Amino acid sequence: MLNYFEMAASQIGTIFRVPRENPELVEAKLAAFTRQVPIMYALVVVNTTALAITFYGTAPHLLTVYLPAAFVAICVIRMLSWLRARNITLSLDQAVEKLTGSIIFASILGVAFSAWSLSLFPYGDAYSKSHVAFFMAVTSIGCSFCLMHLRSAALIVTTLVVVPFAFFFGSSDNTVFTSIAFNFVVVIFAILFMLLGNYSDFEKRVNSEKALRIKQAELQVLSDRNFRNSNIDSLTGLPNRRNFFAELERGIINSAHTGGLLLGILDLDGFKPINDIHGHRMGDRLLVEVADRLRAHLAPHVFLARLGGDEFVMFSEQLLDPDAIAEAEESIENLFDVPFEIDDITVRISCSIGYAEFPDAAKTAQDLFERADYALFFAKQHKRGKAVRFSAEHEADIREASSVSRALAGANLEQELWIAYQPIIDAETRQPASFEALARWKSPELGNVPPMSFIVAAERSGMIGQLTPLLLRKALEGAATWPEHIRISFNLSAVDVASPLSILKIIAVVQQSKVKASRIDFEITETAVMGNLAQATEALNALKTLGARISLDDFGTGYSSLSCIRELPLDKVKIDRSFISKIETDSAARLILRTMLGLCNGLGHDCIVEGVENSEQVDFLRREHCRFMQGYFFAKPMNIEQVGGYLASAQSSMLADRTAS
């Protein structure tokens, strides 16, 4: 029996309790109830007042004045309370508590109003008694509709009115009241059916909106993730290349009204060897450290992004004052003076910066980026570790490079390209040991174009893949007429050694020529090979397998010379002309050159010194046991026709020396 009462009490408790499992549904119920409950109380006040007036004078004042006044006061207070609650945000617990209280209060009022109205019935005439039935029916129906979104309250109030109404009027001896009771019950059942259907639709709509919001939230999360993936660099967390160009476009538009914009591209010096020696994990850690250091150092108004690899980019609409620019340059350079500590390894790198100003340097975002990129290229070539501003001289260089590119694209390469040869002298025999093949281009449109201009243009445009096999074929055709002991040196570009297909073309040219591969020295600069050391090593090994020898050109001018000598399959080293030019007056220059010669000799590499221009330099090199020399002191570059005469003259000079001795 006790369990029965506990179960009954539990069931009754669920009637008065608002489920909190669905917070969105609770919120929707509260919002609807807050809108409709003041209307319900207003309806009850009006109906109660009308019924009290009907019985005033015939029923006791307790039933027509005091109780109605109390009911009206309570309803007005509740109505004002709910009107004030419209602008108050409640928590889930507060909302559940308020709705639960409303169900209980509605139940109490339902009992009270039913009892009050039925207690008036005995005092009236037929019309007054009909008003009681009308009051109970209309009020219950109105309240049911006002409570339709709070289903428990609607059912309880309707039940508390319908049951006593049906029992009271249905048991009456008056046929009219009995019929009214029957009709009222039928109407109430119909209304309840509609209310329950509307509530079900209301609940489904709320749940659908909830599901829609959840789906929208999932889509937003996915959209945010896609945005991050497409706009944020996954390694450093900085904006990526795509994001940068979008922001730069907006910055250009804004700065058109505010005065200008400064764009800078930063490239790390020395990153590639660290990445190759210590691995990509160390390289990635270093990039993250660089990004963090830049992010912490730069002002909030500077937009910082990573373009890719070891390149970063930044721009600002506020950093335009020359003094501020110079200060920013120096501060960024100083930022890299402090070494990076990664996994107990101390890493030292520097950075080169190229920057350009809008609108002085360019009028569009793309042009501005290209100008800054050119300034960076210039910095890497001439002022490594420094910042270079794009200038009018650079603009002239770009125009010249553009004209060279256009002319090169339309050139008859077979007819316009030719080879000049400069001898490399053996100091022991004082005879030419080999000739370096130097590319030359005489354009009908531009005249004689400097080699560096058209070689760089060919590399940038992708035409170097056509130039190298053609120039090598021409060089070997000239060398085929020389004595067998005379070698030929040929320069390869970074593009050549980075492409297996280019190496195959080079090997094919050598095999089809009349010059043995063992007579060929392929020269490669350290800058070219450090772009991809593994691929360069593989390419050079393929050429060595062919029988050729490998020479490192411009030794000493880059940051990676020693690693090149250690890593690459070298046979010869060519010391750059800058190291010989001041040995007559500069003791430090003599010491450096002496050290470099000793290093090469110690490693077993033949050493060639470029740029020899006087006898003092020759005497110094001989004393330092340097065997091979090249420079204007011996001969300037010459065409193939002049080579024959030069060789004949050298041979005659050697015979004369032997005869004299």
XYZ file of C-alpha atoms in Angstrom:
661
model
C 0.000 0.000 0.000
C 2.841 2.340 0.870
C 4.479 1.677 -2.485
C 1.182 2.436 -4.229
C 0.945 5.827 -2.552
C 4.590 6.567 -3.341
C 3.993 5.736 -7.020
C 0.831 7.837 -7.024
C 2.679 10.737 -5.429
C 5.471 10.356 -7.986
C 2.991 10.431 -10.876
C 1.248 13.479 -9.452
C 4.664 15.115 -9.039
C 5.478 14.595 -12.714
C 2.278 16.422 -13.643
C 3.471 19.551 -11.891
C 7.090 19.254 -12.977
C 8.529 20.818 -16.161
C 11.088 18.464 -17.811
C 14.533 20.036 -18.001
C 16.049 17.513 -20.420
C 15.341 19.835 -23.319
C 16.527 23.367 -22.412
C 15.454 24.774 -25.792
C 11.890 23.519 -25.238
C 11.833 25.031 -21.733
C 13.019 28.341 -23.165
C 10.353 28.266 -25.884
C 7.629 27.416 -23.363
C 8.708 30.264 -21.116
C 8.765 32.737 -24.017
C 5.275 31.716 -25.211
C 3.876 31.598 -21.688
C 5.309 35.032 -20.908
C 3.466 36.485 -23.910
C 0.134 34.745 -23.255
C -0.287 34.568 -19.471
C -0.984 38.317 -19.028
C -3.829 37.916 -21.522
C -5.171 34.999 -19.473
C -5.129 37.003 -16.242
C -6.779 39.952 -17.974
C -9.511 37.583 -19.248
C -10.031 36.146 -15.754
C -10.219 39.647 -14.226
C -12.861 40.800 -16.714
C -14.964 37.622 -16.423
C -14.726 37.566 -12.629
C -15.780 41.189 -12.382
C -18.739 40.593 -14.721
C -19.947 37.561 -12.764
C -19.609 39.372 -9.421
C -21.645 42.307 -10.751
C -24.345 39.872 -11.952
C -24.822 38.480 -8.411
C -24.229 41.727 -6.527
C -27.172 42.363 -4.248
C -28.486 38.834 -4.374
C -25.499 36.928 -2.984
C -23.493 37.699 0.168
C -20.797 40.378 -0.035
C -18.207 37.711 0.706
C -18.991 36.099 -2.652
C -19.665 39.266 -4.676
C -17.150 41.746 -3.232
C -14.420 40.390 -1.009
C -13.511 37.132 -2.749
C -13.757 38.622 -6.281
C -11.640 41.578 -5.148
C -9.027 39.219 -3.752
C -9.047 37.149 -6.941
C -8.738 40.245 -9.100
C -5.887 41.619 -6.971
C -4.007 38.334 -7.170
C -4.505 38.145 -10.940
C -3.369 41.756 -11.461
C -0.247 41.170 -9.355
C 0.557 38.026 -11.332
C -0.097 39.793 -14.622
C 2.262 42.668 -13.710
C 4.868 40.169 -12.547
C 4.822 38.390 -15.896
C 4.880 41.682 -17.811
C 8.054 42.674 -15.937
C 9.561 39.235 -16.596
C 9.556 39.865 -20.358
C 12.903 41.712 -20.169
C 14.594 39.332 -17.726
C 16.792 36.481 -18.873
C 16.469 33.424 -16.684
C 18.736 30.432 -16.274
C 17.416 26.949 -17.008
C 16.822 26.255 -13.303
C 15.061 29.580 -12.823
C 12.878 29.021 -15.898
C 11.888 25.524 -14.753
C 11.127 26.816 -11.271
C 9.005 29.687 -12.639
C 7.009 27.457 -14.986
C 6.507 24.811 -12.310
C 5.245 27.497 -9.958
C 2.859 28.698 -12.636
C 1.411 25.190 -13.048
C 0.831 24.897 -9.298
C -0.618 28.396 -9.073
C -2.898 27.803 -12.078
C -4.152 24.628 -10.415
C -4.947 26.480 -7.197
C -6.717 29.265 -9.090
C -8.669 26.716 -11.111
C -9.992 25.094 -7.931
C -10.670 28.474 -6.321
C -12.539 29.955 -9.269
C -14.564 26.767 -9.827
C -15.571 26.667 -6.177
C -16.373 30.398 -6.094
C -18.478 30.408 -9.249
C -20.462 27.304 -8.231
C -21.057 28.806 -4.767
C -22.865 31.720 -6.460
C -25.258 29.415 -8.339
C -27.922 29.029 -5.588
C -28.422 32.827 -5.213
C -29.400 33.794 -8.712
C -32.325 33.537 -11.027
C -32.286 31.526 -14.248
C -30.339 34.205 -16.092
C -27.758 34.582 -13.334
C -27.324 30.823 -13.092
C -26.787 30.674 -16.848
C -24.071 33.304 -16.385
C -22.290 30.951 -13.971
C -22.235 28.228 -16.622
C -21.156 30.757 -19.240
C -18.412 32.087 -16.936
C -16.989 28.658 -16.230
C -17.126 27.536 -19.869
C -15.718 30.698 -21.478
C -13.045 31.221 -18.829
C -11.826 27.628 -18.973
C -11.700 27.682 -22.776
C -9.836 31.022 -22.795
C -7.390 29.835 -20.149
C -6.801 26.587 -22.031
C -5.783 28.497 -25.138
C -3.579 30.875 -23.135
C -1.911 27.883 -21.435
C -1.630 25.771 -24.594
C 2.211 25.922 -24.660
C 2.362 24.785 -21.030
C 0.498 21.550 -21.582
C 0.387 20.404 -17.947
C -1.138 23.699 -16.818
C -3.736 23.650 -19.623
C -4.798 20.085 -18.845
C -4.930 20.632 -15.101
C -6.930 23.869 -15.274
C -9.329 22.418 -17.839
C -9.800 19.266 -15.775
C -10.375 21.234 -12.576
C -13.126 23.211 -14.308
C -14.679 20.583 -16.581
C -15.069 17.828 -13.959
C -17.005 19.900 -11.395
C -18.912 21.656 -14.207
C -19.995 18.389 -15.803
C -20.851 16.814 -12.473
C -22.697 19.882 -11.138
C -24.703 20.802 -14.217
C -25.026 17.272 -15.580
C -26.729 16.082 -12.391
C -29.123 19.004 -12.462
C -32.881 18.352 -12.877
C -32.909 21.135 -15.458
C -32.722 19.695 -18.962
C -31.149 22.900 -20.268
C -28.242 22.723 -17.817
C -27.792 19.043 -18.495
C -27.559 19.751 -22.227
C -25.146 22.605 -21.584
C -22.942 20.261 -19.535
C -22.970 17.664 -22.280
C -22.221 20.229 -25.004
C -19.463 21.789 -22.901
C -17.730 18.462 -22.351
C -17.880 17.672 -26.076
C -16.501 21.102 -26.971
C -13.760 20.826 -24.361
C -12.675 17.440 -25.718
C -12.510 18.910 -29.212
C -10.565 21.906 -27.933
C -8.185 19.673 -25.973
C -7.616 17.576 -29.078
C -6.672 20.705 -31.014
C -4.558 22.029 -28.137
C -2.644 18.775 -27.838
C -2.100 18.734 -31.607
C -0.891 22.329 -31.538
C 1.377 21.544 -28.621
C 2.816 18.570 -30.494
C 3.477 20.793 -33.514
C 4.992 23.401 -31.209
C 7.297 20.808 -29.647
C 8.298 19.437 -33.046
C 9.022 22.958 -34.304
C 11.177 23.712 -31.269
C 13.049 20.426 -31.671
C 13.456 21.077 -35.406
C 14.846 24.526 -34.688
C 17.141 22.965 -32.102
C 18.340 20.377 -34.627
C 18.760 23.145 -37.190
C 20.825 25.234 -34.778
C 22.959 22.203 -33.944
C 23.475 21.563 -37.648
C 24.252 25.222 -38.231
C 26.731 25.132 -35.357
C 28.375 22.033 -36.851
C 28.488 23.725 -40.238
C 29.929 26.847 -38.640
C 32.609 24.778 -36.926
C 33.362 23.101 -40.253
C 33.354 26.468 -41.986
C 35.688 27.907 -39.354
C 37.965 24.891 -39.710
C 37.973 25.212 -43.495
C 38.633 28.929 -43.190
C 41.528 28.247 -40.865
C 42.915 25.531 -43.105
C 42.674 27.755 -46.166
C 43.827 30.983 -44.518
C 46.137 29.985 -41.652
C 49.572 28.417 -41.929
C 49.288 25.116 -40.082
C 52.899 25.168 -38.861
C 53.284 28.672 -37.426
C 49.654 29.716 -36.920
C 50.292 32.861 -38.963
C 48.086 33.930 -41.878
C 49.125 32.058 -45.014
C 49.836 33.242 -48.555
C 46.175 33.302 -49.584
C 45.145 35.260 -46.506
C 48.036 37.666 -46.980
C 47.101 38.615 -50.536
C 43.454 39.130 -49.537
C 44.506 41.407 -46.668
C 47.019 43.214 -48.888
C 44.273 43.983 -51.403
C 42.135 45.448 -48.608
C 45.127 47.345 -47.262
C 45.817 48.838 -50.693
C 42.203 50.029 -50.943
C 42.309 51.545 -47.456
C 45.715 53.144 -47.867
C 44.585 54.850 -51.064
C 42.708 57.194 -48.718
C 45.092 57.187 -45.761
C 48.407 57.914 -47.498
C 50.267 54.704 -48.272
C 51.455 51.251 -47.265
C 54.811 49.593 -46.644
C 55.296 45.956 -47.694
C 58.289 43.879 -46.661
C 59.306 40.311 -47.575
C 61.699 38.540 -45.218
C 63.809 35.523 -46.188
C 65.981 33.562 -43.755
C 69.698 33.333 -44.563
C 71.217 29.997 -43.673
C 67.974 28.114 -43.140
C 68.503 25.563 -45.920
C 71.754 24.077 -44.547
C 70.176 23.766 -41.082
C 67.172 22.005 -42.590
C 69.408 19.649 -44.583
C 71.889 18.895 -41.802
C 69.541 18.618 -38.808
C 66.396 17.448 -40.577
C 62.975 18.878 -41.351
C 61.801 18.578 -37.748
C 64.526 20.980 -36.663
C 63.695 23.212 -39.631
C 60.020 23.305 -38.646
C 60.891 24.088 -35.031
C 63.124 26.913 -36.204
C 60.360 28.380 -38.384
C 57.969 28.296 -35.425
C 60.563 30.049 -33.239
C 61.125 32.698 -35.912
C 57.373 33.247 -36.269
C 56.947 33.583 -32.497
C 59.841 36.010 -32.244
C 58.530 38.177 -35.089
C 54.980 38.076 -33.737
C 56.120 39.196 -30.287
C 58.402 41.886 -31.659
C 56.286 43.558 -34.337
C 53.769 46.260 -33.477
C 50.035 45.376 -33.514
C 49.440 47.430 -36.655
C 51.888 45.264 -38.659
C 50.231 42.381 -40.510
C 52.537 39.338 -40.417
C 52.133 36.210 -42.555
C 54.137 33.256 -43.811
C 54.396 32.877 -47.576
C 55.883 29.395 -47.442
C 59.271 27.804 -46.913
C 61.456 30.253 -44.988
C 59.763 33.383 -46.367
C 57.658 35.712 -44.236
C 55.845 38.861 -45.269
C 54.599 41.914 -43.400
C 52.887 45.169 -44.214
C 51.677 48.241 -42.374
C 49.637 51.305 -43.261
C 51.263 53.287 -40.458
C 54.967 52.576 -40.912
C 55.779 55.184 -43.589
C 58.119 57.690 -41.930
C 61.724 57.178 -43.193
C 63.118 57.249 -39.657
C 60.527 54.721 -38.511
C 61.354 52.469 -41.468
C 65.087 52.628 -40.711
C 64.396 51.855 -37.054
C 62.189 48.895 -38.006
C 64.878 47.549 -40.352
C 67.525 47.714 -37.660
C 65.278 46.187 -35.002
C 64.384 43.210 -37.199
C 68.030 42.667 -38.099
C 68.942 42.838 -34.401
C 66.181 40.368 -33.677
C 68.266 37.679 -35.372
C 71.461 38.573 -33.551
C 70.228 36.450 -30.663
C 70.738 32.753 -31.532
C 67.900 30.242 -31.400
C 68.129 27.428 -28.857
C 66.363 24.275 -30.084
C 66.845 20.867 -28.446
C 70.179 21.927 -26.908
C 71.377 23.054 -30.333
C 72.351 26.687 -30.865
C 71.243 27.925 -34.269
C 72.392 31.193 -35.782
C 70.697 32.644 -38.824
C 70.138 36.073 -40.312
C 67.502 37.494 -42.577
C 67.376 39.526 -45.763
C 64.492 41.928 -46.310
C 63.119 43.507 -49.446
C 60.468 46.173 -49.106
C 58.488 48.498 -51.334
C 56.067 51.361 -50.709
C 52.597 51.973 -52.062
C 51.898 54.020 -54.112
C 55.484 55.111 -54.872
C 56.764 51.740 -56.077
C 53.536 50.266 -57.515
C 49.825 50.935 -57.884
C 48.481 47.398 -57.407
C 48.961 44.713 -54.777
C 50.543 42.261 -57.222
C 52.984 44.837 -58.592
C 53.869 45.968 -55.078
C 54.619 42.382 -54.062
C 56.787 41.854 -57.143
C 58.756 45.039 -56.383
C 59.359 43.963 -52.805
C 60.346 40.501 -54.047
C 62.844 42.053 -56.448
C 64.301 44.115 -53.594
C 64.639 40.882 -51.606
C 66.351 39.206 -54.550
C 68.769 42.138 -54.726
C 69.414 41.898 -50.985
C 70.145 38.157 -51.239
C 72.578 38.785 -54.080
C 74.362 41.887 -52.833
C 73.457 42.706 -49.197
C 72.744 39.420 -47.516
C 71.449 39.907 -43.994
C 70.314 43.478 -44.691
C 67.176 45.304 -45.786
C 66.909 46.755 -49.296
C 64.297 49.254 -50.402
C 62.961 49.060 -53.935
C 64.316 52.084 -55.799
C 64.233 53.775 -59.180
C 67.406 51.893 -60.122
C 65.635 48.616 -59.427
C 62.714 49.756 -61.573
C 65.157 50.369 -64.419
C 66.652 46.907 -63.866
C 63.188 45.356 -64.024
C 62.386 47.163 -67.268
C 65.681 45.999 -68.709
C 65.057 42.447 -67.523
C 61.582 42.586 -69.019
C 62.926 43.717 -72.375
C 65.586 40.995 -72.205
C 62.930 38.378 -71.443
C 60.763 39.511 -74.335
C 63.706 39.574 -76.739
C 64.912 36.184 -75.521
C 61.470 34.668 -76.031
C 61.500 35.763 -79.675
C 65.193 35.146 -80.364
C 66.690 32.771 -82.897
C 68.852 31.057 -80.288
C 70.776 28.939 -82.755
C 72.012 31.979 -84.660
C 72.250 34.602 -81.933
C 73.942 32.646 -79.133
C 77.685 32.031 -79.323
C 80.536 30.925 -77.079
C 83.539 32.901 -75.885
C 86.493 30.999 -74.401
C 88.857 32.181 -71.650
C 91.967 30.117 -70.923
C 92.881 28.642 -67.557
C 96.660 28.574 -67.222
C 98.814 25.841 -65.686
C 101.422 27.739 -63.647
C 103.907 24.866 -63.892
C 103.962 24.765 -67.701
C 102.661 28.307 -68.267
C 100.441 26.778 -70.935
C 96.632 26.762 -71.206
C 95.291 23.698 -69.396
C 91.678 24.360 -70.318
C 89.207 26.981 -71.522
C 86.099 28.161 -69.762
C 83.100 28.372 -72.109
C 81.279 31.668 -71.583
C 77.800 32.234 -73.007
C 77.304 35.270 -75.228
C 74.193 36.672 -76.894
C 74.077 39.263 -79.629
C 70.478 40.281 -80.064
C 69.389 42.087 -83.258
C 67.087 44.158 -81.054
C 69.243 44.800 -77.949
C 72.776 44.274 -79.213
C 75.277 42.481 -76.971
C 73.397 41.445 -73.820
C 75.447 40.804 -70.638
C 75.497 37.102 -69.741
C 74.101 37.637 -66.256
C 71.117 39.498 -67.710
C 69.964 36.872 -70.152
C 70.950 33.861 -68.025
C 68.892 35.166 -65.102
C 66.028 35.982 -67.486
C 66.222 32.481 -68.936
C 66.171 30.931 -65.450
C 63.150 32.972 -64.395
C 61.218 32.298 -67.588
C 62.084 28.598 -67.716
C 63.999 28.953 -70.985
C 67.268 27.846 -69.402
C 66.248 24.296 -70.246
C 66.597 25.253 -73.925
C 69.733 27.380 -73.533
C 71.970 24.963 -71.632
C 71.953 22.046 -74.146
C 72.364 24.489 -77.040
C 75.283 26.351 -75.433
C 76.947 23.084 -74.351
C 76.694 21.711 -77.885
C 78.283 24.867 -79.332
C 81.026 24.823 -76.666
C 81.883 21.174 -77.381
C 81.897 21.776 -81.127
C 84.640 24.335 -80.567
C 86.573 22.135 -78.147
C 86.527 19.229 -80.590
C 89.198 21.006 -82.662
C 91.645 21.410 -79.781
C 94.467 19.118 -78.712
C 93.314 16.209 -76.541
C 95.058 17.495 -73.417
C 93.115 20.792 -73.434
C 90.038 20.619 -71.245
C 86.843 22.664 -71.372
C 84.828 24.075 -68.469
C 81.099 24.658 -68.774
C 78.817 26.397 -66.261
C 75.577 24.797 -65.108
C 72.729 26.775 -63.561
C 70.699 25.966 -60.468
C 67.811 24.916 -62.718
C 70.054 22.456 -64.553
C 71.154 20.542 -61.463
C 67.683 20.665 -59.917
C 66.064 18.863 -62.846
C 66.807 15.196 -63.638
C 65.440 15.794 -67.147
C 67.952 18.610 -67.718
C 70.815 16.360 -66.600
C 69.668 13.678 -69.052
C 69.702 16.265 -71.864
C 73.214 17.359 -70.855
C 74.432 13.763 -70.821
C 72.897 13.215 -74.263
C 74.710 16.271 -75.674
C 78.036 15.033 -74.285
C 77.531 11.543 -75.693
C 76.645 12.913 -79.130
C 79.666 15.244 -79.259
C 83.198 14.497 -80.416
C 84.669 15.471 -77.064
C 85.388 12.825 -74.447
C 83.534 13.336 -71.188
C 86.863 13.043 -69.355
C 87.928 16.379 -70.926
C 84.896 18.263 -69.540
C 84.675 20.180 -66.259
C 81.165 21.141 -65.217
C 81.149 24.238 -63.003
C 78.414 24.852 -60.466
C 78.052 27.664 -57.917
C 77.431 26.940 -54.253
C 74.304 29.129 -54.337
C 72.827 26.925 -57.035
C 73.413 23.624 -55.292
C 72.212 24.681 -51.839
C 68.657 25.069 -53.136
C 68.375 21.270 -53.117
C 71.609 19.689 -51.991
C 70.382 16.103 -52.294
C 69.194 16.519 -55.888
C 72.318 18.480 -56.818
C 74.547 15.742 -55.413
C 72.651 13.095 -57.362
C 72.905 15.130 -60.574
C 76.640 15.776 -60.185
C 77.301 12.111 -59.418
C 75.548 11.226 -62.683
C 77.915 13.556 -64.558
C 80.927 12.094 -62.759
C 79.779 8.603 -63.700
C 79.796 9.830 -67.286
C 83.504 10.654 -66.845
C 83.301 14.421 -66.387
C 84.812 16.338 -63.494
C 83.026 18.737 -61.176
C 84.248 22.201 -60.207
C 82.833 24.503 -57.510
C 82.699 28.052 -58.884
C 82.914 31.337 -56.897
C 84.165 29.551 -53.798
C 84.084 31.729 -50.672
C 81.296 34.103 -51.688
C 78.419 32.233 -50.017
C 77.482 31.179 -46.519
C 77.744 27.463 -47.244
C 81.160 27.064 -48.867
C 82.618 24.611 -46.375
C 79.508 22.433 -46.368
C 79.616 22.392 -50.183
C 83.200 21.170 -50.207
C 82.308 18.439 -47.726
C 78.999 17.308 -49.233
C 79.493 17.567 -53.007
C 81.495 15.200 -55.259
C 84.073 17.851 -56.259
C 87.310 17.632 -58.192
C 88.199 21.308 -58.460
C 87.520 24.552 -56.637
C 87.547 28.005 -58.237
C 88.302 30.817 -55.791
C 86.364 33.969 -56.553
C 88.200 36.988 -57.991
C 87.318 39.108 -54.967
C 89.961 37.290 -52.903
C 92.898 38.101 -55.231
C 92.099 41.715 -56.021
C 93.693 43.261 -52.877
C 96.538 40.926 -51.949
C 99.196 43.483 -52.965
C 98.119 45.918 -50.235
C 95.962 43.939 -47.799
C 97.698 41.462 -45.505
C 94.342 40.099 -44.297
C 93.377 39.336 -47.911
C 96.668 37.464 -48.381
C 96.059 35.452 -45.226
C 92.508 34.523 -46.261
C 93.615 33.470 -49.748
C 96.546 31.499 -48.345
C 94.154 29.676 -45.996
C 91.715 28.857 -48.785
C 94.519 27.526 -50.990
C 95.791 25.390 -48.135
C 92.300 24.014 -47.518
C 91.817 22.995 -51.131
C 95.257 21.449 -51.418
C 94.719 19.603 -48.145
C 91.460 18.119 -49.460
C 93.159 17.027 -52.680
C 91.176 19.374 -54.933
C 92.761 21.241 -57.813
C 92.473 24.971 -57.112
C 91.864 27.677 -59.711
C 92.080 31.378 -58.795
C 89.988 33.734 -60.932
C 90.619 37.398 -61.675
C 94.432 37.380 -61.918
C 95.420 40.713 -63.467
C 99.136 41.373 -62.740
C 102.485 39.674 -62.244
C 102.558 40.354 -58.479
C 99.441 38.257 -58.072
C 100.923 35.519 -60.232
C 104.126 35.445 -58.167
C 102.149 35.259 -54.905
C 100.044 32.366 -56.168
C 103.098 30.465 -57.353
C 104.724 30.863 -53.950
C 101.543 29.439 -52.405
C 101.672 26.451 -54.748
C 98.564 27.438 -56.685
C 98.825 25.631 -59.995
C 95.888 26.989 -62.038
C 95.068 30.649 -62.702
C 92.611 32.562 -64.845
C 92.336 36.255 -65.632
C 92.977 39.159 -67.948
C 96.709 38.965 -67.183
C 96.809 35.870 -69.357
C 93.999 36.488 -71.851
C 90.529 37.924 -72.198
C 87.627 35.803 -73.460
C 87.938 35.106 -77.187
C 85.848 33.600 -79.948
C 86.506 30.169 -81.427
C 88.512 31.597 -84.326
C 90.901 33.341 -81.926
C 91.434 30.224 -79.827
C 93.390 28.505 -82.577
C 95.807 31.411 -82.879
C 96.153 31.651 -79.120
C 97.020 27.955 -78.822
C 99.546 28.234 -81.627
C 101.152 31.267 -79.997
C 101.311 29.504 -76.638
C 102.910 26.474 -78.251
C 105.493 28.640 -80.007
C 106.293 30.439 -76.777
C 106.823 27.137 -74.991
C 109.169 25.893 -77.728
C 111.107 29.157 -77.629
C 111.530 28.844 -73.863
C 112.809 25.292 -74.248
C 115.257 26.328 -76.943
C 116.529 29.216 -74.847
C 117.038 26.945 -71.890
